[in-house]
Amino acid sequence: MIQVQQENFQVDDLYNNLLKANQTGAVVMFVGLVRQFSDLSKQACSFELEHYPGMTERNLQAIVDEANSRWSLLDVSVVHRVGRLSIDDQIVFVGVSAAHRAEAFEACDFIMDYLKSRAAFWKKETQGLESRWVAANTNDEKSLERWVK
């Protein structure tokens, strides 16, 4: 399941959707939150995530397809919010179910690394009356190096 939405999501519902009767040995989940301090402003009050409908979902599907080609996964769920978000809001959920924990951990980590660098999202931080678009993070790009075959 891949969803891009403005609404918040319920982690327990997403978790339950990943369970496959008598097959699931592991579920690994990641939930990203809006933190108090950003890399640029150190005091971001809120930010806005924009996306290109259709293209963003295709990007996410390609990332999930690649994860499925590398590991034997039972199910993958990616939910990413867009719109205006504030401190402590949930931004992204990535959940992976597999027969074994190693595959679930690696696939979840892979999906998040690629989502941070390759998915079609744009972030604008706002502090007071000032807003700025956030550039790509070099650490996120560096994280991709370990996944190159």
mmCIF file of C-alpha atoms in Angstrom:
data_model
loop_
_atom_site.group_PDB
_atom_site.id
_atom_site.type_symbol
_atom_site.label_atom_id
_atom_site.label_comp_id
_atom_site.label_asym_id
_atom_site.label_seq_id
_atom_site.Cartn_x
_atom_site.Cartn_y
_atom_site.Cartn_z
ATOM 1 C CA MET A 1 0.000 0.000 0.000
ATOM 2 C CA ILE A 2 1.275 3.439 -0.942
ATOM 3 C CA GLN A 3 -0.581 6.563 0.130
ATOM 4 C CA VAL A 4 0.197 10.267 -0.089
ATOM 5 C CA GLN A 5 -2.257 12.242 2.006
ATOM 6 C CA GLN A 6 -2.812 15.338 4.127
ATOM 7 C CA GLU A 7 -4.577 13.446 6.910
ATOM 8 C CA ASN A 8 -2.763 11.934 9.855
ATOM 9 C CA PHE A 9 -2.414 8.138 9.992
ATOM 10 C CA GLN A 10 -2.977 5.546 12.706
ATOM 11 C CA VAL A 11 0.122 3.409 13.275
ATOM 12 C CA ASP A 12 -1.823 0.557 14.900
ATOM 13 C CA ASP A 13 -4.119 0.239 11.866
ATOM 14 C CA LEU A 14 -1.146 0.224 9.488
ATOM 15 C CA TYR A 15 0.620 -2.372 11.650
ATOM 16 C CA ASN A 16 -2.413 -4.685 11.627
ATOM 17 C CA ASN A 17 -2.629 -4.415 7.837
ATOM 18 C CA LEU A 18 0.941 -5.741 7.555
ATOM 19 C CA LEU A 19 0.194 -8.966 9.391
ATOM 20 C CA LYS A 20 -0.231 -12.063 7.254
ATOM 21 C CA ALA A 21 -1.757 -15.051 9.077
ATOM 22 C CA ASN A 22 0.759 -17.813 9.853
ATOM 23 C CA GLN A 23 3.451 -16.247 7.653
ATOM 24 C CA THR A 24 4.690 -13.084 9.344
ATOM 25 C CA GLY A 25 7.791 -13.557 11.444
ATOM 26 C CA ALA A 26 8.716 -9.889 11.674
ATOM 27 C CA VAL A 27 7.242 -6.445 11.184
ATOM 28 C CA VAL A 28 9.589 -3.462 11.140
ATOM 29 C CA MET A 29 8.125 0.034 11.175
ATOM 30 C CA PHE A 30 9.528 3.536 10.952
ATOM 31 C CA VAL A 31 7.549 6.661 11.819
ATOM 32 C CA GLY A 32 9.114 10.022 10.985
ATOM 33 C CA LEU A 33 8.082 13.064 13.009
ATOM 34 C CA VAL A 34 8.474 16.827 12.642
ATOM 35 C CA ARG A 35 11.259 17.702 15.049
ATOM 36 C CA GLN A 36 11.846 20.919 16.984
ATOM 37 C CA PHE A 37 15.110 21.787 15.262
ATOM 38 C CA SER A 38 15.774 21.646 11.556
ATOM 39 C CA ASP A 39 19.221 21.478 9.999
ATOM 40 C CA LEU A 40 18.919 24.983 8.571
ATOM 41 C CA SER A 41 17.054 27.261 10.927
ATOM 42 C CA LYS A 42 17.553 25.507 14.284
ATOM 43 C CA GLN A 43 14.081 26.802 15.242
ATOM 44 C CA ALA A 44 11.640 25.753 12.526
ATOM 45 C CA CYS A 45 8.073 26.322 13.660
ATOM 46 C CA SER A 46 6.401 24.398 10.870
ATOM 47 C CA PHE A 47 6.961 23.213 7.364
ATOM 48 C CA GLU A 48 5.013 22.462 4.260
ATOM 49 C CA LEU A 49 5.512 19.408 2.094
ATOM 50 C CA GLU A 50 4.527 19.609 -1.538
ATOM 51 C CA HIS A 51 4.440 16.837 -4.107
ATOM 52 C CA TYR A 52 3.560 16.205 -7.706
ATOM 53 C CA PRO A 53 0.485 13.923 -7.642
ATOM 54 C CA GLY A 54 0.983 10.828 -9.735
ATOM 55 C CA MET A 55 4.738 11.262 -10.046
ATOM 56 C CA THR A 56 5.281 10.969 -6.291
ATOM 57 C CA GLU A 57 3.291 7.753 -6.046
ATOM 58 C CA ARG A 58 5.220 6.304 -9.023
ATOM 59 C CA ASN A 59 8.517 7.203 -7.290
ATOM 60 C CA LEU A 60 7.384 5.479 -4.110
ATOM 61 C CA GLN A 61 6.170 2.423 -6.026
ATOM 62 C CA ALA A 62 9.528 2.119 -7.799
ATOM 63 C CA ILE A 63 11.309 2.197 -4.431
ATOM 64 C CA VAL A 64 8.992 -0.478 -3.015
ATOM 65 C CA ASP A 65 9.392 -2.587 -6.173
ATOM 66 C CA GLU A 66 13.175 -2.440 -5.800
ATOM 67 C CA ALA A 67 12.918 -3.492 -2.141
ATOM 68 C CA ASN A 68 10.699 -6.417 -3.149
ATOM 69 C CA SER A 69 13.266 -7.482 -5.749
ATOM 70 C CA ARG A 70 16.076 -7.506 -3.147
ATOM 71 C CA TRP A 71 14.280 -9.172 -0.216
ATOM 72 C CA SER A 72 11.468 -11.710 0.223
ATOM 73 C CA LEU A 73 8.825 -9.429 1.687
ATOM 74 C CA LEU A 74 5.248 -10.275 2.571
ATOM 75 C CA ASP A 75 3.943 -6.723 2.501
ATOM 76 C CA VAL A 76 5.085 -3.101 2.439
ATOM 77 C CA SER A 77 3.172 -0.017 3.494
ATOM 78 C CA VAL A 78 4.294 3.557 2.833
ATOM 79 C CA VAL A 79 2.195 6.506 3.956
ATOM 80 C CA HIS A 80 3.590 10.002 3.473
ATOM 81 C CA ARG A 81 1.831 13.173 4.498
ATOM 82 C CA VAL A 82 1.840 16.423 2.546
ATOM 83 C CA GLY A 83 0.618 19.903 3.371
ATOM 84 C CA ARG A 84 1.372 22.024 6.425
ATOM 85 C CA LEU A 85 2.861 20.112 9.363
ATOM 86 C CA SER A 86 3.876 21.274 12.836
ATOM 87 C CA ILE A 87 6.272 20.068 15.521
ATOM 88 C CA ASP A 88 5.563 16.476 16.670
ATOM 89 C CA ASP A 89 3.255 15.725 13.701
ATOM 90 C CA GLN A 90 3.745 12.373 12.019
ATOM 91 C CA ILE A 91 5.205 12.749 8.518
ATOM 92 C CA VAL A 92 5.904 9.284 7.185
ATOM 93 C CA PHE A 93 5.205 5.641 7.958
ATOM 94 C CA VAL A 94 7.183 2.817 6.411
ATOM 95 C CA GLY A 95 6.245 -0.690 7.461
ATOM 96 C CA VAL A 96 7.604 -3.986 6.166
ATOM 97 C CA SER A 97 6.508 -7.516 6.989
ATOM 98 C CA ALA A 98 8.602 -10.558 6.200
ATOM 99 C CA ALA A 99 9.160 -14.103 7.378
ATOM 100 C CA HIS A 100 12.485 -13.110 8.961
ATOM 101 C CA ARG A 101 13.625 -10.019 10.871
ATOM 102 C CA ALA A 102 16.833 -9.371 8.910
ATOM 103 C CA GLU A 103 14.912 -8.929 5.649
ATOM 104 C CA ALA A 104 12.323 -6.690 7.315
ATOM 105 C CA PHE A 105 14.965 -4.450 8.946
ATOM 106 C CA GLU A 106 17.065 -4.105 5.801
ATOM 107 C CA ALA A 107 14.115 -3.447 3.519
ATOM 108 C CA CYS A 108 12.635 -0.796 5.839
ATOM 109 C CA ASP A 109 16.002 0.956 6.080
ATOM 110 C CA PHE A 110 16.467 0.776 2.287
ATOM 111 C CA ILE A 111 13.008 2.228 1.621
ATOM 112 C CA MET A 112 13.561 5.139 4.011
ATOM 113 C CA ASP A 113 16.990 5.927 2.564
ATOM 114 C CA TYR A 114 15.597 6.043 -0.966
ATOM 115 C CA LEU A 115 12.432 7.861 0.065
ATOM 116 C CA LYS A 116 14.512 10.663 1.656
ATOM 117 C CA SER A 117 16.580 11.133 -1.508
ATOM 118 C CA ARG A 118 14.548 10.001 -4.500
ATOM 119 C CA ALA A 119 10.855 10.582 -3.819
ATOM 120 C CA ALA A 120 9.265 13.671 -5.355
ATOM 121 C CA PHE A 121 8.640 15.802 -2.260
ATOM 122 C CA TRP A 122 9.620 19.421 -1.663
ATOM 123 C CA LYS A 123 9.890 20.917 1.824
ATOM 124 C CA LYS A 124 9.514 24.570 2.780
ATOM 125 C CA GLU A 125 10.351 25.548 6.373
ATOM 126 C CA THR A 126 8.685 28.505 8.042
ATOM 127 C CA GLN A 127 9.981 30.395 11.060
ATOM 128 C CA GLY A 128 8.020 33.473 11.987
ATOM 129 C CA LEU A 129 7.519 35.451 8.762
ATOM 130 C CA GLU A 130 10.448 33.810 6.953
ATOM 131 C CA SER A 131 10.137 30.756 4.725
ATOM 132 C CA ARG A 132 12.763 28.872 2.743
ATOM 133 C CA TRP A 133 12.890 25.791 0.557
ATOM 134 C CA VAL A 134 15.102 23.064 2.005
ATOM 135 C CA ALA A 135 17.897 21.726 -0.204
ATOM 136 C CA ALA A 136 18.773 18.046 -0.436
ATOM 137 C CA ASN A 137 20.807 16.770 2.497
ATOM 138 C CA THR A 138 24.241 15.395 1.565
ATOM 139 C CA ASN A 139 24.010 12.852 4.408
ATOM 140 C CA ASP A 140 20.840 11.429 2.835
ATOM 141 C CA GLU A 141 22.630 11.034 -0.497
ATOM 142 C CA LYS A 142 25.607 9.406 1.219
ATOM 143 C CA SER A 143 23.284 6.865 2.874
ATOM 144 C CA LEU A 144 22.373 5.530 -0.573
ATOM 145 C CA GLU A 145 25.948 4.415 -1.288
ATOM 146 C CA ARG A 146 25.605 1.295 0.856
ATOM 147 C CA TRP A 147 22.711 0.046 -1.266
ATOM 148 C CA VAL A 148 24.495 0.195 -4.616
ATOM 149 C CA LYS A 149 24.894 -3.323 -5.961
#
